[in-house]
PDB file of C-alpha atoms in Angstrom:
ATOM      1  CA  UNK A 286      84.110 105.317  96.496  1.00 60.00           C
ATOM      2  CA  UNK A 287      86.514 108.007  97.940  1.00 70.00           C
ATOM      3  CA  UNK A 288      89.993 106.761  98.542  1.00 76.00           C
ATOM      4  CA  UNK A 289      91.648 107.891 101.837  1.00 89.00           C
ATOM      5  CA  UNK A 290      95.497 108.200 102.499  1.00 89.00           C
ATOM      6  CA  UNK A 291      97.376 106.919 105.267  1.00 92.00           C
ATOM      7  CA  UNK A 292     100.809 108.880 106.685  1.00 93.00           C
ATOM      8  CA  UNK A 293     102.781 105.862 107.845  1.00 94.00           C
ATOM      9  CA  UNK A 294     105.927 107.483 109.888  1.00 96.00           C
ATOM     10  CA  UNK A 295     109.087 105.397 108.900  1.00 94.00           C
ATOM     11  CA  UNK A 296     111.567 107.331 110.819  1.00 93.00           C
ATOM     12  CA  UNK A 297     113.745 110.578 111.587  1.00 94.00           C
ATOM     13  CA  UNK A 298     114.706 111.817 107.996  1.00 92.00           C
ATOM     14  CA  UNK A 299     118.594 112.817 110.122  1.00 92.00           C
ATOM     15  CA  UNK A 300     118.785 109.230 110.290  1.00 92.00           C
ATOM     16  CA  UNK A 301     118.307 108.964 107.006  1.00 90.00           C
ATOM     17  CA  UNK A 302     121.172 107.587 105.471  1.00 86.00           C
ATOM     18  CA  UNK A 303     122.628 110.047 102.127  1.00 85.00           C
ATOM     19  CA  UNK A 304     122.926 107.810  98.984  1.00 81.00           C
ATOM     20  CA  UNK A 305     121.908 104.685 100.158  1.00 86.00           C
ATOM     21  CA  UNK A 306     118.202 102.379 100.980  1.00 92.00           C
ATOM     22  CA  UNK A 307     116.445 101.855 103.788  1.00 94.00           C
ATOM     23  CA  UNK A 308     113.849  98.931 103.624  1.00 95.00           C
ATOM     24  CA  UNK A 309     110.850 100.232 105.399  1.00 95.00           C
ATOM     25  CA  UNK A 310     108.334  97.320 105.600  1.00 95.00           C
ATOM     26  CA  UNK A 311     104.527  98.507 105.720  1.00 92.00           C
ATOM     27  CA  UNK A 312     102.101  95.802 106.065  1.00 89.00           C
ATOM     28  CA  UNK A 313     103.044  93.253 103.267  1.00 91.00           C
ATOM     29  CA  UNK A 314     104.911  96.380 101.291  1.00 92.00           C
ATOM     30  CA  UNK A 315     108.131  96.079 101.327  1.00 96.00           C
ATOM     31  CA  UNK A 316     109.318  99.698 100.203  1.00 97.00           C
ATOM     32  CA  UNK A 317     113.130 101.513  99.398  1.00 97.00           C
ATOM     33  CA  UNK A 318     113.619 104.758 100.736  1.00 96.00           C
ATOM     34  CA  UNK A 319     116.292 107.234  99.071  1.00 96.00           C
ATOM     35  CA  UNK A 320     117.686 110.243 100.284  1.00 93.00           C
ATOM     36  CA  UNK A 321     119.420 111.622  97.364  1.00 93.00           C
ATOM     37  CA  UNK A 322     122.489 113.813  96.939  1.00 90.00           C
ATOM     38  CA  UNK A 323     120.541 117.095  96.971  1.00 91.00           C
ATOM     39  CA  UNK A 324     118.854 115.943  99.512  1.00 90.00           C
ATOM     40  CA  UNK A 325     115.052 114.992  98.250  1.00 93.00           C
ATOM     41  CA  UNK A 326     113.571 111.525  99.414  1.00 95.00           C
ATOM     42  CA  UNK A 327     112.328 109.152  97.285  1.00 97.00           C
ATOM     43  CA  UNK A 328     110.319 105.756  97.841  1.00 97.00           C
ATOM     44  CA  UNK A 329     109.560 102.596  95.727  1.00 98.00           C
ATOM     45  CA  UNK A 330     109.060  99.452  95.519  1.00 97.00           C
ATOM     46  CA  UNK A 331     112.086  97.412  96.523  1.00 97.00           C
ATOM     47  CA  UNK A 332     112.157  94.478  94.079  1.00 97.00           C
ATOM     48  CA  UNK A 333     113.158  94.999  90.618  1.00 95.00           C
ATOM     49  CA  UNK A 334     111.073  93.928  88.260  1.00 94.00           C
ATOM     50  CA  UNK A 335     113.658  91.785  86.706  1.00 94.00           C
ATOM     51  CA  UNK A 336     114.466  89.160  88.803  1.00 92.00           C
ATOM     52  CA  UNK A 337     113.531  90.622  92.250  1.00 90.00           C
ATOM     53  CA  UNK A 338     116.821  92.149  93.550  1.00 92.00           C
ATOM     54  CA  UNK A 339     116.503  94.516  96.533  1.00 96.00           C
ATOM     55  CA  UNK A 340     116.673  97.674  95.250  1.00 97.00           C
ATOM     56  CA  UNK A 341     117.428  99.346  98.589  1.00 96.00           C
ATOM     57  CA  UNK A 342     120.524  97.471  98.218  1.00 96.00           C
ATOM     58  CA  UNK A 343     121.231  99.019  95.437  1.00 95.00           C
ATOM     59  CA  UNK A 344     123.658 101.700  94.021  1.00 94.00           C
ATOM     60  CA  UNK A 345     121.963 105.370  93.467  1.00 94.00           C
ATOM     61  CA  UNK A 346     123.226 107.618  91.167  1.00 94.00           C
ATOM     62  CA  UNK A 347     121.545 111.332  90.714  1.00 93.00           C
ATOM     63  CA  UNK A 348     117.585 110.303  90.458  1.00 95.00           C
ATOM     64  CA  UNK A 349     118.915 106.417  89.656  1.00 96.00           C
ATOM     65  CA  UNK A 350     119.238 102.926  91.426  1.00 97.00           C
ATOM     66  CA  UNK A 351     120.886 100.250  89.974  1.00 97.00           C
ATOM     67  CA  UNK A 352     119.932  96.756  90.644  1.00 96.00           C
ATOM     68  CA  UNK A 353     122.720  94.889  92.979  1.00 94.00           C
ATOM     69  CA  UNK A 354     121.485  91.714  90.968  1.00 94.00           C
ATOM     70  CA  UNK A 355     121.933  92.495  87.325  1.00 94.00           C
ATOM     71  CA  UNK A 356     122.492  96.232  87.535  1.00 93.00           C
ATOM     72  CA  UNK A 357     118.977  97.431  85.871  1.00 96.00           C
ATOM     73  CA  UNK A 358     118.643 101.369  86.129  1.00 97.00           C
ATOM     74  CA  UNK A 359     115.723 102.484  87.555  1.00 97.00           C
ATOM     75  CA  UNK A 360     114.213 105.878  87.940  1.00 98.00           C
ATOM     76  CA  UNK A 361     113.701 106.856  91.356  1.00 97.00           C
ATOM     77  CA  UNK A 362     110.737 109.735  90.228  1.00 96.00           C
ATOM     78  CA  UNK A 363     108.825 107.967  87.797  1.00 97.00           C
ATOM     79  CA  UNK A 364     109.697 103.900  88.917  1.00 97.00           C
ATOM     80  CA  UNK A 365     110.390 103.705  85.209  1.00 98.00           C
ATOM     81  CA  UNK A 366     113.397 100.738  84.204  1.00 97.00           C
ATOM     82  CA  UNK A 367     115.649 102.442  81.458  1.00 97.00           C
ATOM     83  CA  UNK A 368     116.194 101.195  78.271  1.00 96.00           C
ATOM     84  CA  UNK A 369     117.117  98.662  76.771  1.00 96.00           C
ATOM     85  CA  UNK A 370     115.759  96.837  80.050  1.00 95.00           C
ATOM     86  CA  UNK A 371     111.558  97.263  80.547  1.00 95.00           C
ATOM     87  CA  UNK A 372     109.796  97.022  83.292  1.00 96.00           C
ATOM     88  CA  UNK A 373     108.289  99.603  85.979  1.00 97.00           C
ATOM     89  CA  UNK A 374     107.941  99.177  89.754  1.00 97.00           C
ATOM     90  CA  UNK A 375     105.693 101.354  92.206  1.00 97.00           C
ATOM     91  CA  UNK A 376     106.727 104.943  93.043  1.00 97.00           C
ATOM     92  CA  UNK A 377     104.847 106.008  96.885  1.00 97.00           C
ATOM     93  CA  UNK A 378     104.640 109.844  97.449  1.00 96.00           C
ATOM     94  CA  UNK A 379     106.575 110.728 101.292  1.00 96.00           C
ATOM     95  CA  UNK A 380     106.786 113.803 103.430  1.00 96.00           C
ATOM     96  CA  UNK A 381     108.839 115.566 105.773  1.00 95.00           C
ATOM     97  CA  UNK A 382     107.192 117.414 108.953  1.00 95.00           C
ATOM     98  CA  UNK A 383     109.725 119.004 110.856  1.00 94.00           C
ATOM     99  CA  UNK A 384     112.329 115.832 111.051  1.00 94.00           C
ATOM    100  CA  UNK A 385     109.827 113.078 110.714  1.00 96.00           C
ATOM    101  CA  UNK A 386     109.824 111.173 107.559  1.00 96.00           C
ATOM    102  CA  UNK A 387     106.213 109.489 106.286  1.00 96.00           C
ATOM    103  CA  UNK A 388     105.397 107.143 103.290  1.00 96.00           C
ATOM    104  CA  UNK A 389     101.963 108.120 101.844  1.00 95.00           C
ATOM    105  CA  UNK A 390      99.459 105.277 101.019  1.00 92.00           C
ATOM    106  CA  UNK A 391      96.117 105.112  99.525  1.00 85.00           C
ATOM    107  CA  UNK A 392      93.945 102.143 101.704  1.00 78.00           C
ATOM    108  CA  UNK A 393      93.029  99.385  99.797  1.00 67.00           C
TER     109      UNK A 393
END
């Protein structure tokens, strides 16, 4: 069975806010979008694995959010918790055409 992959447009990326979430919901997804300091975009999943906090909420530091709940690091790239917490949420690939920002999803 060949999987196919859906460009869902979440917004302008000059809109995007620098530093700081933006909860773009996608069906039942519920998904963080970053736009780090050097300006690449990242998207995951936005509940930490720990107790659920909304990670778009959160603080971002280089390739990092930190929980707002119980400050859990989380790698933006990989979705990977750091240690000594565990854990791992989803990571979604995005792209950029001209100014218009899209999360990329496999259908289900």
């Amino acid at each position: 069975m060949e999987n196919t992959l859906r460009h869902i447009y979440i917004g302008n990326l000059s809109e995007m806010p620098k530093k700081l979430g933006k909860t773009a919901t996608i069906g039942n997804k519920e998904i963080a979008v970053f736009t780090l300091e050097n300006g690449e975009i990242r998207a995951i999943e936005n509940r930490c694995p720990h107790k659920g906090g909304v990670l778009a909420e959160g603080i971002v530091s280089g390739d990092y959010v930190f929980c707002p709940m119980h400050d859990w690091k989380i790698c933006l790239s990989d979705g990977n918790v750091q240690a000594p917490d565990k854990g791992c949420v989803q990571t979604y690939p995005v792209e950029v055409i001209e100014d218009q920002l899209f999360i990329i999803l496999k259908d289900e």
